[in-house]
Coordinates of N, CA and C in Angstrom, one line a residue:
Chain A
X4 N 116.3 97.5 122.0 CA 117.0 97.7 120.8 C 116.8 99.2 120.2
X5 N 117.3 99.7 119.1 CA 117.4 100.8 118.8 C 116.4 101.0 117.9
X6 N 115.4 100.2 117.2 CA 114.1 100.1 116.5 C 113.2 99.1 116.3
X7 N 112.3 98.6 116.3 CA 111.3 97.9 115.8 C 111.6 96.9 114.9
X8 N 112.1 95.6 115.4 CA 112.4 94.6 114.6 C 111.3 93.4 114.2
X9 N 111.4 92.9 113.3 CA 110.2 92.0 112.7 C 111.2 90.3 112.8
X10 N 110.5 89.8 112.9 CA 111.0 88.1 112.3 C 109.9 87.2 112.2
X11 N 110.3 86.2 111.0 CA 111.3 86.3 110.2 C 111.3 87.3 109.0
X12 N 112.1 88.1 108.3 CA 112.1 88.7 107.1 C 111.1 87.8 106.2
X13 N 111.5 87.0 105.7 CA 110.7 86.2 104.9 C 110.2 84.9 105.2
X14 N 108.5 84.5 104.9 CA 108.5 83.2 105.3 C 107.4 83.2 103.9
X15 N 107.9 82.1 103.5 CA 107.1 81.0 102.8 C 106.3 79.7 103.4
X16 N 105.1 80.0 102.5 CA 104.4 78.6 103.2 C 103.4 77.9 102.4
X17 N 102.7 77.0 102.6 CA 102.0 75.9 101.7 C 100.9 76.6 102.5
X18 N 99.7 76.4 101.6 CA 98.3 77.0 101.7 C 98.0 76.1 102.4
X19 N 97.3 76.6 103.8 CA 96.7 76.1 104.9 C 97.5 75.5 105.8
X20 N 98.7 76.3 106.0 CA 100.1 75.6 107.0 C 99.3 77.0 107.9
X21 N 99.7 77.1 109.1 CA 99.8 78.0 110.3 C 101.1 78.9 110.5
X22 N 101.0 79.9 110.4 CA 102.0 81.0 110.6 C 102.0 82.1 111.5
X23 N 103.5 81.9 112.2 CA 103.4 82.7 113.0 C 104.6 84.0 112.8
X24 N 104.2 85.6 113.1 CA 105.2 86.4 112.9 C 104.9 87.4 114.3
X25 N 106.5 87.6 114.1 CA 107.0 88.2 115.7 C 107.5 90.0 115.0
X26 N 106.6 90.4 116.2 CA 107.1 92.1 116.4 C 107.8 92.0 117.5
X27 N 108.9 93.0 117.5 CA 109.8 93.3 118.9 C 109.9 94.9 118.9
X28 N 108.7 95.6 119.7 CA 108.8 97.2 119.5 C 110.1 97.5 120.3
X29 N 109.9 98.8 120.3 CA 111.1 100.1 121.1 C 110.3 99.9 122.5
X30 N 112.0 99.7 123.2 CA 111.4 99.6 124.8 C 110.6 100.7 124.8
X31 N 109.8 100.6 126.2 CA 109.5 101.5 126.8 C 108.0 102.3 125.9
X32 N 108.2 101.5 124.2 CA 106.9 102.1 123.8 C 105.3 101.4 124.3
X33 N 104.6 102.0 124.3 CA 103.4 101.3 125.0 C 102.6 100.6 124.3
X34 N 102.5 101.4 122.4 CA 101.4 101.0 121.5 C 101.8 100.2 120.5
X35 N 101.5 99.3 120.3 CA 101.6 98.5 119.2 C 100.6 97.8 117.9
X36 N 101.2 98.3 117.0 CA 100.5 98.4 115.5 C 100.8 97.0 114.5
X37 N 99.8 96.3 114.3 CA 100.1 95.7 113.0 C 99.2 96.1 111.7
X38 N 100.0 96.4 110.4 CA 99.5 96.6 109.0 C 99.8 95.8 108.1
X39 N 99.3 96.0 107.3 CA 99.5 94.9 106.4 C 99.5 95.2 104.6
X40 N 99.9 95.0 103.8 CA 100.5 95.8 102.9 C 100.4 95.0 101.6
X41 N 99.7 95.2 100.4 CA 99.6 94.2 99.8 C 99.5 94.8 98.2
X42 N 99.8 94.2 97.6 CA 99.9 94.9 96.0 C 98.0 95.0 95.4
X43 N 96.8 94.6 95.9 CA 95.6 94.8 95.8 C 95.1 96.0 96.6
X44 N 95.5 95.9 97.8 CA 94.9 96.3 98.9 C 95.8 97.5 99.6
X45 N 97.2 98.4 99.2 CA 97.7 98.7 99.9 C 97.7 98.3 101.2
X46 N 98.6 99.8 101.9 CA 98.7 99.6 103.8 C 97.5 99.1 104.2
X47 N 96.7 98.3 104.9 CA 95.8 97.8 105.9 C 96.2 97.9 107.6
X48 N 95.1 98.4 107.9 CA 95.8 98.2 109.6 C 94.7 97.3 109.9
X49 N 95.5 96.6 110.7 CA 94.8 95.1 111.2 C 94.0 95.0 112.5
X50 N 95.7 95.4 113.9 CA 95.2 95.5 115.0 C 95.8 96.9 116.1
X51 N 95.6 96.8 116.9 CA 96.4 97.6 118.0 C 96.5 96.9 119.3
X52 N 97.3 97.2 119.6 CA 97.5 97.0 121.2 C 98.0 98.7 122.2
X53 N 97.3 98.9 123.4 CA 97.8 99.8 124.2 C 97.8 99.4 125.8
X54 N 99.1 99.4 126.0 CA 99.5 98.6 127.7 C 98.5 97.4 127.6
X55 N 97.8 97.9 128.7 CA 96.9 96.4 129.2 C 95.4 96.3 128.6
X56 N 95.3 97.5 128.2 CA 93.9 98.0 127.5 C 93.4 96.3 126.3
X57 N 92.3 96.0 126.6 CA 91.8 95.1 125.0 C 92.0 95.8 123.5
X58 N 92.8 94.6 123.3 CA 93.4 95.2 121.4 C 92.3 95.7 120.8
X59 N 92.3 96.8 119.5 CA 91.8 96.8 118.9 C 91.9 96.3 117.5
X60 N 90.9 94.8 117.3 CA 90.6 93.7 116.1 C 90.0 94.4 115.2
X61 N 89.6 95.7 114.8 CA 88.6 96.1 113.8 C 89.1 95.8 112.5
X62 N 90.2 95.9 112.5 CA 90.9 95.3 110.8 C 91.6 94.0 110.7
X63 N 91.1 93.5 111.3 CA 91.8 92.1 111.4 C 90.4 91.2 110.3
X64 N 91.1 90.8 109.1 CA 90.5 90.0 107.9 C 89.2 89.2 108.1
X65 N 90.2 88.2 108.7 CA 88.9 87.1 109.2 C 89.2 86.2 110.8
X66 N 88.3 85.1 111.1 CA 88.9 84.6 112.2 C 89.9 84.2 111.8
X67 N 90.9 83.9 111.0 CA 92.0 82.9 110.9 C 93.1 84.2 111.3
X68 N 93.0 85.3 111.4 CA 94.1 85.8 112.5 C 93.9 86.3 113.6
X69 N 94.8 85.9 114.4 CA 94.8 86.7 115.5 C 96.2 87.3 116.0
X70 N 96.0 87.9 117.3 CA 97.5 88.3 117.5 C 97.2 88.5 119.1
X71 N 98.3 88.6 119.6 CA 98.6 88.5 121.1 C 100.0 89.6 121.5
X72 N 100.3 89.8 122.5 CA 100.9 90.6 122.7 C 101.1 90.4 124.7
X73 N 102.2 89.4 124.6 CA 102.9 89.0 125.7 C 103.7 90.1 126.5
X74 N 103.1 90.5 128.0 CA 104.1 91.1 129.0 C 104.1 92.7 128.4
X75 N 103.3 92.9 127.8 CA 103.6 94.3 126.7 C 104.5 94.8 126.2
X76 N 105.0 94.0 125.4 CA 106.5 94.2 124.9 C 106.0 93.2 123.7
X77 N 106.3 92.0 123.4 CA 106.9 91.4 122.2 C 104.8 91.3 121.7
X78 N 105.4 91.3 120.9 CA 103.7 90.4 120.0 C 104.0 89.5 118.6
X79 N 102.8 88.5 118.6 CA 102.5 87.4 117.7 C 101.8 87.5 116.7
X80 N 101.9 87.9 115.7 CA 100.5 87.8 114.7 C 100.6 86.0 114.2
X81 N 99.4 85.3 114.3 CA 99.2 84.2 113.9 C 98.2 84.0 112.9
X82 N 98.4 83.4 111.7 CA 97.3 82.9 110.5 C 97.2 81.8 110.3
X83 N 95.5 81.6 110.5 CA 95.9 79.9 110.7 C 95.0 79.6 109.4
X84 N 95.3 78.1 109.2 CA 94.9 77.9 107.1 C 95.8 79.2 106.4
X85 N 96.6 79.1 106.2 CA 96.5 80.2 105.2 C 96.2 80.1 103.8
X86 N 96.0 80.9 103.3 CA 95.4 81.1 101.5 C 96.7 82.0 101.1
X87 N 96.6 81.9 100.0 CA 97.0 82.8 99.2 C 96.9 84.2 99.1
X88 N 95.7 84.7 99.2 CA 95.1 85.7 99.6 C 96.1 86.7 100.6
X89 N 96.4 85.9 101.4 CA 97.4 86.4 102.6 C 98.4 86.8 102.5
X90 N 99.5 86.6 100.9 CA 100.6 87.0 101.1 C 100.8 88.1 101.1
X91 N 101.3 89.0 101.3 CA 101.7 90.4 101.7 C 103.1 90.6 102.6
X92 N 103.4 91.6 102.9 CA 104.5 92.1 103.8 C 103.6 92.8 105.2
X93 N 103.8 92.2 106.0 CA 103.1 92.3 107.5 C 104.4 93.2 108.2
X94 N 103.4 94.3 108.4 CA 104.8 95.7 108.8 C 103.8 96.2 110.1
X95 N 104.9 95.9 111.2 CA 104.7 96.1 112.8 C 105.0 97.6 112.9
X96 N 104.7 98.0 113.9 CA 105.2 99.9 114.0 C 104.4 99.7 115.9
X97 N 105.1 100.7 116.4 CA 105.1 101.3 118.0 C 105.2 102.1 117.8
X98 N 104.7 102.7 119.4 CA 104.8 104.2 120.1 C 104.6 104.5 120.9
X99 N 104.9 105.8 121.4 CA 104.8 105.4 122.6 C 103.6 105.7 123.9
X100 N 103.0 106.1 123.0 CA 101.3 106.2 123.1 C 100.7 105.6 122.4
X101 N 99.7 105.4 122.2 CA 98.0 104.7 121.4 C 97.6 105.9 121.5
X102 N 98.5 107.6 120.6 CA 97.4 108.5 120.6 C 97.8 109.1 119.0
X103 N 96.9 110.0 118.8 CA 97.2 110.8 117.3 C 98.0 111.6 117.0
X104 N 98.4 111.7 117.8 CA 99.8 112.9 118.1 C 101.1 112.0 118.1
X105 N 100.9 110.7 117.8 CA 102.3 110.2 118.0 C 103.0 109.6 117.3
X106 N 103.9 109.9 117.0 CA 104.5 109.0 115.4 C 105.1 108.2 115.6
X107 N 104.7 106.4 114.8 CA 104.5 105.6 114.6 C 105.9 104.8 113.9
X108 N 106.8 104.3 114.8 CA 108.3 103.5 114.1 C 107.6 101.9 113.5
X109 N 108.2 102.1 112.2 CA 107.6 100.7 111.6 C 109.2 100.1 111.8
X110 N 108.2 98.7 111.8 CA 109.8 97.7 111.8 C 109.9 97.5 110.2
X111 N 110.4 96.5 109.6 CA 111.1 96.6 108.4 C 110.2 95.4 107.7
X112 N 109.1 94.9 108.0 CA 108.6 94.1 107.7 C 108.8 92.5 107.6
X113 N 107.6 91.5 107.6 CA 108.0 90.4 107.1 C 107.3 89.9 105.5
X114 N 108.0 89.4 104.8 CA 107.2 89.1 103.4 C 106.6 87.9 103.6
X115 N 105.2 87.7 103.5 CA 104.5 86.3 103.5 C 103.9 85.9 102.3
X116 N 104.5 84.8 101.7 CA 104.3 84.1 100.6 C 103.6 82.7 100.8
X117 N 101.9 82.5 100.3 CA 101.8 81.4 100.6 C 101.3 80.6 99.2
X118 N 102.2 79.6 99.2 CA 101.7 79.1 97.6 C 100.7 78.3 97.6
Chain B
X15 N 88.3 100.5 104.4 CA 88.2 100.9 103.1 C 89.0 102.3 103.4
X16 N 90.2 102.6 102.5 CA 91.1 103.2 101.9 C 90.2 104.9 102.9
X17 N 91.6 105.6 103.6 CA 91.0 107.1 103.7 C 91.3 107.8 102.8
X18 N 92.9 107.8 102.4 CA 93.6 108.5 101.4 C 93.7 108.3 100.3
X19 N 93.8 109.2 99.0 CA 94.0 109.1 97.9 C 95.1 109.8 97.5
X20 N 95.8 109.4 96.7 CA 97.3 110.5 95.9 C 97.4 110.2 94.7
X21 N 97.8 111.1 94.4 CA 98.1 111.9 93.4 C 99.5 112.3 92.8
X22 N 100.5 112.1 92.1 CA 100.1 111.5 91.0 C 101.0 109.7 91.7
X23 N 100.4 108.6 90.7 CA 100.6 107.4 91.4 C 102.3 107.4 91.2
X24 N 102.7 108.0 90.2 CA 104.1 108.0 89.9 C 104.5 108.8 89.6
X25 N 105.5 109.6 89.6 CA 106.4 111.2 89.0 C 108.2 110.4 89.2
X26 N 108.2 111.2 88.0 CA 109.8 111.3 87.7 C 110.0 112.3 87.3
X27 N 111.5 113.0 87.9 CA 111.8 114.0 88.4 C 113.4 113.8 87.9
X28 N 114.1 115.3 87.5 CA 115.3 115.3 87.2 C 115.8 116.0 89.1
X29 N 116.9 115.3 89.0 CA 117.6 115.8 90.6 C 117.8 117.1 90.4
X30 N 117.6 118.0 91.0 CA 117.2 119.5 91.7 C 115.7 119.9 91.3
X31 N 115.3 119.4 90.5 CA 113.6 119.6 90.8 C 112.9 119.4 92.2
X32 N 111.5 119.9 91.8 CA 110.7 120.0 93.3 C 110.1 118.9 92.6
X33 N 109.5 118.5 93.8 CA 108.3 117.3 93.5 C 107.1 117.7 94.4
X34 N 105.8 117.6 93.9 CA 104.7 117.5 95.1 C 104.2 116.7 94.6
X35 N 102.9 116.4 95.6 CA 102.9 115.0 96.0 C 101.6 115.5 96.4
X36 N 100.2 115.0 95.9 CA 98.8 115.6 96.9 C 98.0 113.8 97.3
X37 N 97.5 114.7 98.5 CA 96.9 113.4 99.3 C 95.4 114.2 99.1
X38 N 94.4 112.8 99.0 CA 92.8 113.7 99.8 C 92.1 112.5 100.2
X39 N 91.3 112.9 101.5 CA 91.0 111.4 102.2 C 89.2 112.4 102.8
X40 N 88.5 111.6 103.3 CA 87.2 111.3 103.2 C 86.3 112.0 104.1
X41 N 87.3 111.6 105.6 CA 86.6 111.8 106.5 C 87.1 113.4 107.9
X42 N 86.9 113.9 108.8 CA 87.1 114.5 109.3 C 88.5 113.8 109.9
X43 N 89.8 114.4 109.9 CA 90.7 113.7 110.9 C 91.4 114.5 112.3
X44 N 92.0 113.7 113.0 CA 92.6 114.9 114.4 C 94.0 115.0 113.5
X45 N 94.5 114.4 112.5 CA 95.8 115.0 112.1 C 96.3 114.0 110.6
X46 N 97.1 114.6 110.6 CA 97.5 113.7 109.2 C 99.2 113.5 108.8
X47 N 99.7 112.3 108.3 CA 100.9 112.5 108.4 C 101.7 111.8 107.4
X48 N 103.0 111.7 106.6 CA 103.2 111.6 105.6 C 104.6 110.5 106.2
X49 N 104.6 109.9 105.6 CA 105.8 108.2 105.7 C 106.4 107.9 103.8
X50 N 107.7 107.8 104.0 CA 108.0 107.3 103.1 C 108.4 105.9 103.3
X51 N 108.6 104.9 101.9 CA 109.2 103.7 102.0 C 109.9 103.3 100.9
X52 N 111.0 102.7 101.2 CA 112.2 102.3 100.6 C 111.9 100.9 100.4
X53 N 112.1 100.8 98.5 CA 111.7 99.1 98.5 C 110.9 98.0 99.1
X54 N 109.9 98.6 99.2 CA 108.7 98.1 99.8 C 109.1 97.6 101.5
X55 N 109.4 98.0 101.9 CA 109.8 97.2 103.6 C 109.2 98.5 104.1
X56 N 109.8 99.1 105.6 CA 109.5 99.3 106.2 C 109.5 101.2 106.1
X57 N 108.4 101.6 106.5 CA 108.1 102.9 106.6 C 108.9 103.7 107.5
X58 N 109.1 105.1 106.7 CA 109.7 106.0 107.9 C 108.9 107.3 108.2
X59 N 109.0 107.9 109.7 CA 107.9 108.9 109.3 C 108.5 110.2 108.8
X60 N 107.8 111.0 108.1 CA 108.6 112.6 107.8 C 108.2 113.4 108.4
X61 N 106.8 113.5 108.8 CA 106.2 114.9 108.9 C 104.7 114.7 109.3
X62 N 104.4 115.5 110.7 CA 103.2 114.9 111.1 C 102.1 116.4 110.2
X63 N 101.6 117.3 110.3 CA 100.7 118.4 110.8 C 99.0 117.6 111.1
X64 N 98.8 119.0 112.1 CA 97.7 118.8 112.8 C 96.4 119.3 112.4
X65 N 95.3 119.0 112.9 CA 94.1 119.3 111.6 C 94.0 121.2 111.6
X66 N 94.6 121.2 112.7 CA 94.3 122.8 113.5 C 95.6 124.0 112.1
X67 N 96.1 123.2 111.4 CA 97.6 123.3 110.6 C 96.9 123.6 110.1
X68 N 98.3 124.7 109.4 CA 98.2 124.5 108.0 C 98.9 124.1 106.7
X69 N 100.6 124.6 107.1 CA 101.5 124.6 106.8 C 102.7 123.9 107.7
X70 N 103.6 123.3 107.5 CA 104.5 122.9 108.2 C 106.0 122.8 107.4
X71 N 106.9 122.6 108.0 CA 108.0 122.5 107.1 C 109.1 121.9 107.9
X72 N 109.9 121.0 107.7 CA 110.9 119.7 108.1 C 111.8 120.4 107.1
X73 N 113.7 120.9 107.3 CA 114.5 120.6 106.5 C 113.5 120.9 104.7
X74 N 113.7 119.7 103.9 CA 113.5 120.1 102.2 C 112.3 119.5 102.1
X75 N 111.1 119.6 103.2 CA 109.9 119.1 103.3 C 109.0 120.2 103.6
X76 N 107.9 120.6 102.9 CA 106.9 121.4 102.9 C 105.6 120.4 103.0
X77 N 104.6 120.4 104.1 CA 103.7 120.0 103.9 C 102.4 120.6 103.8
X78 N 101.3 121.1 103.4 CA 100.2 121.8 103.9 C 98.9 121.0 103.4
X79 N 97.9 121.5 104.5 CA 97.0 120.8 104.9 C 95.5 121.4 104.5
X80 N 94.6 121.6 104.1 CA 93.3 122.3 103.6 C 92.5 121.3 103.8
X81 N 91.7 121.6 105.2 CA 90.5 120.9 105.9 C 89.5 121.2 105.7
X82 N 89.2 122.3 104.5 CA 88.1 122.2 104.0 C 88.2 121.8 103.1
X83 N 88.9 121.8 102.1 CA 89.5 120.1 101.0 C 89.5 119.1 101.2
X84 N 89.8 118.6 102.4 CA 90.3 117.7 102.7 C 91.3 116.9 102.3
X85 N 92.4 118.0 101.9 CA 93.4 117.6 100.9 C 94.8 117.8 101.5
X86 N 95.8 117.3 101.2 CA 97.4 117.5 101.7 C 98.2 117.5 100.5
X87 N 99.3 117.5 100.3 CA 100.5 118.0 99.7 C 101.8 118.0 100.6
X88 N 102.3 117.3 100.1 CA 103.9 117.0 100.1 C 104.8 117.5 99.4
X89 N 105.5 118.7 99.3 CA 106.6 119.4 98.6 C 107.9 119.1 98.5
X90 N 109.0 118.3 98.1 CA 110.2 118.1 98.2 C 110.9 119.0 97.6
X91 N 112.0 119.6 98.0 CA 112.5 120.7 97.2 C 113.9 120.0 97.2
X92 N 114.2 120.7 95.5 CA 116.0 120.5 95.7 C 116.1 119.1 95.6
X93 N 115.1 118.3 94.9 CA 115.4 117.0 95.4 C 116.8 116.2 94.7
X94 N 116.3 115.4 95.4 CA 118.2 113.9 95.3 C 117.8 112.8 94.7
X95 N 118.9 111.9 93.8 CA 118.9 110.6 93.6 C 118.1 110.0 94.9
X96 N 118.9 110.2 96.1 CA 118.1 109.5 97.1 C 116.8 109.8 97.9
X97 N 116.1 110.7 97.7 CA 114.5 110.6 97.6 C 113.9 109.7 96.9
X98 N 114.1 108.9 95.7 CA 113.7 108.1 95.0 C 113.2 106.9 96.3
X99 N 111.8 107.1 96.4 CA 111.1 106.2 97.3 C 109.5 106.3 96.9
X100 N 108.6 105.4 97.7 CA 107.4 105.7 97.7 C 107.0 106.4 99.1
X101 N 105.9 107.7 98.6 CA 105.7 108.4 99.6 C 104.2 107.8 99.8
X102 N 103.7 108.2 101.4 CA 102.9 108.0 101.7 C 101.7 108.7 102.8
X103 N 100.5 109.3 102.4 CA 99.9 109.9 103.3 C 99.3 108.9 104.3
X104 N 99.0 109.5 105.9 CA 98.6 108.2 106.4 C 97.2 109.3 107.4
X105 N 96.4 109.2 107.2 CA 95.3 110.2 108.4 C 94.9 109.4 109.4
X106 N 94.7 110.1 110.7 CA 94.1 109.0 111.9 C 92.8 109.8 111.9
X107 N 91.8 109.2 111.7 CA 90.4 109.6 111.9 C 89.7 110.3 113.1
X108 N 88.9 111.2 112.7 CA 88.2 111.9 114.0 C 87.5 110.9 115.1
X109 N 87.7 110.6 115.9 CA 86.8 109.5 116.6 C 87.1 108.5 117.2
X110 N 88.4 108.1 115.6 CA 89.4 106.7 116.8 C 89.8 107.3 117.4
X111 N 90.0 106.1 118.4 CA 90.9 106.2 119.3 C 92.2 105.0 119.1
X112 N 93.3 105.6 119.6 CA 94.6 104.7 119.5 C 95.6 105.4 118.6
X113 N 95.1 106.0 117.8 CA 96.0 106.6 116.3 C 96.0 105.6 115.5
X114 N 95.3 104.8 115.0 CA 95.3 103.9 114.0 C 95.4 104.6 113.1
X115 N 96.4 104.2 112.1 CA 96.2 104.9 110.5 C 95.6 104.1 109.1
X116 N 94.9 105.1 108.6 CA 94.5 104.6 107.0 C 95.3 105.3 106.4
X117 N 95.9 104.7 105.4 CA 97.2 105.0 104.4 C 96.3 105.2 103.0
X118 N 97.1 106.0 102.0 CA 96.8 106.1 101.1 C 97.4 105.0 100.0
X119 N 97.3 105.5 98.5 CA 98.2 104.5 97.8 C 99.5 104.4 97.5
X120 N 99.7 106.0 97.5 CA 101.3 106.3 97.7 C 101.6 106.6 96.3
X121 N 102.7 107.6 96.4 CA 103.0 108.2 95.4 C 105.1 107.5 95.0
X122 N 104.9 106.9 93.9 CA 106.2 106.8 93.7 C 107.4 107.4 93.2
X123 N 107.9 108.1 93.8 CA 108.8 109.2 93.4 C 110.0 108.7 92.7
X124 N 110.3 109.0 91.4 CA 112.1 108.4 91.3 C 112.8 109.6 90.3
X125 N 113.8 110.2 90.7 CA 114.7 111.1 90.8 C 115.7 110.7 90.0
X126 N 116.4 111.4 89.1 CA 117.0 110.7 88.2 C 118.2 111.7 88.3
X127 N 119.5 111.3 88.4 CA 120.8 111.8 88.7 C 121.1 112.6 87.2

């Protein structure tokens, strides 16, 4: 596709349901970004992924998320229990490196609301 | 915990004004780079410079960098109704590896026709 798409846009959910949100980078990009964006906490970066390399979890909250990243292309972020705590807008971004020289396409986010 | 800080959290601006926009963040970085966002969704990037920078310039974008500040600045010149967005400094740290970014709080810009 022509950029970094998220789904679903919006999800709502009952506190301590399990949620799952999908990144779809830019072909052919290698790195992949999840942040997280919150009216307390601003941008937060969560995780990374590069090719086949072990993600890097350093910002990832607590165990209740994780994330996966299938065939190096599509990835999962999953929250399991959720709280409240969690709602935010979860904004995916690629590239085509995992390096500092490389600028970073965000997808358009998903909004997570959990009541 | 937060690299960047900015300055000011909000500015309003008559359309053909300049606007700047200053960032200052903590730690030593390999570069630094500025993203706007439209209605809280998804970021776009504008302008990378490198720690080695100083100055850079995109079209009606001026950026400059002071590493012994540890400070940045965003300049909009000439600006538009449609600039009205939140701006955002984002630094990748000396050391990571990946380009992970720490964002600041962002500056909200709104431009008034």
């Amino acid at each position: 596709g022509a950029g970094v798409s998220q789904s679903p846009s919006n999800k709502v959910t009952e506190k301590g349901k399990d949620v799952e949100l999908r990144c779809d980078p830019i072909s052919g990009h290698t790195a992949l970004y999840w942040y997280r964006q919150s009216l307390g906490q601003g941008l937060e970066f969560l995780i990374y992924f590069q090719g086949n390399s072990a993600p890097d979890k350093s910002g990832l909250p607590s165990d209740r998320f994780s994330a996966e990243r299938t065939g190096g292309s599509v990835s999962t972020l999953t929250i399991q229990r959720t709280q409240q705590e969690d709602s935010a807008v979860y904004l995916c971004a690629s590239s085509r490196l995992a390096a500092s020289y490389n600028e970073q396409f965000f997808g358009p986010g998903t909004r997570l609301t959990v009541l | 915990s937060q690299q960047g800080e900015e300055d000011p959290q909000a500015l309003s601006i008559q359309e053909g004004e300049n606007a700047t926009m200053n960032c200052s963040y903590k730690t030593s970085i390999n570069n630094l780079q500025w993203y706007r966002q439209n209605s809280g969704r998804g970021l776009v990037h504008l302008i990378l410079i490198r720690s080695n920078e100083r100055e850079k310039h995109s079209g009606r974008l001026r950026v400059t960098l002071d590493t012994s500040k540890k400070s940045s600045s965003l300049l909009i010149t000439a600006s538009r109704a449609a600039d009205t967005a939140s701006y955002f400094c984002a630094t990748d740290a000396r050391g990571n590896q990946g380009g992970k970014l720490i964002f600041g709080q962002g500056t909200e810009l709104s431009v008034k026709p």
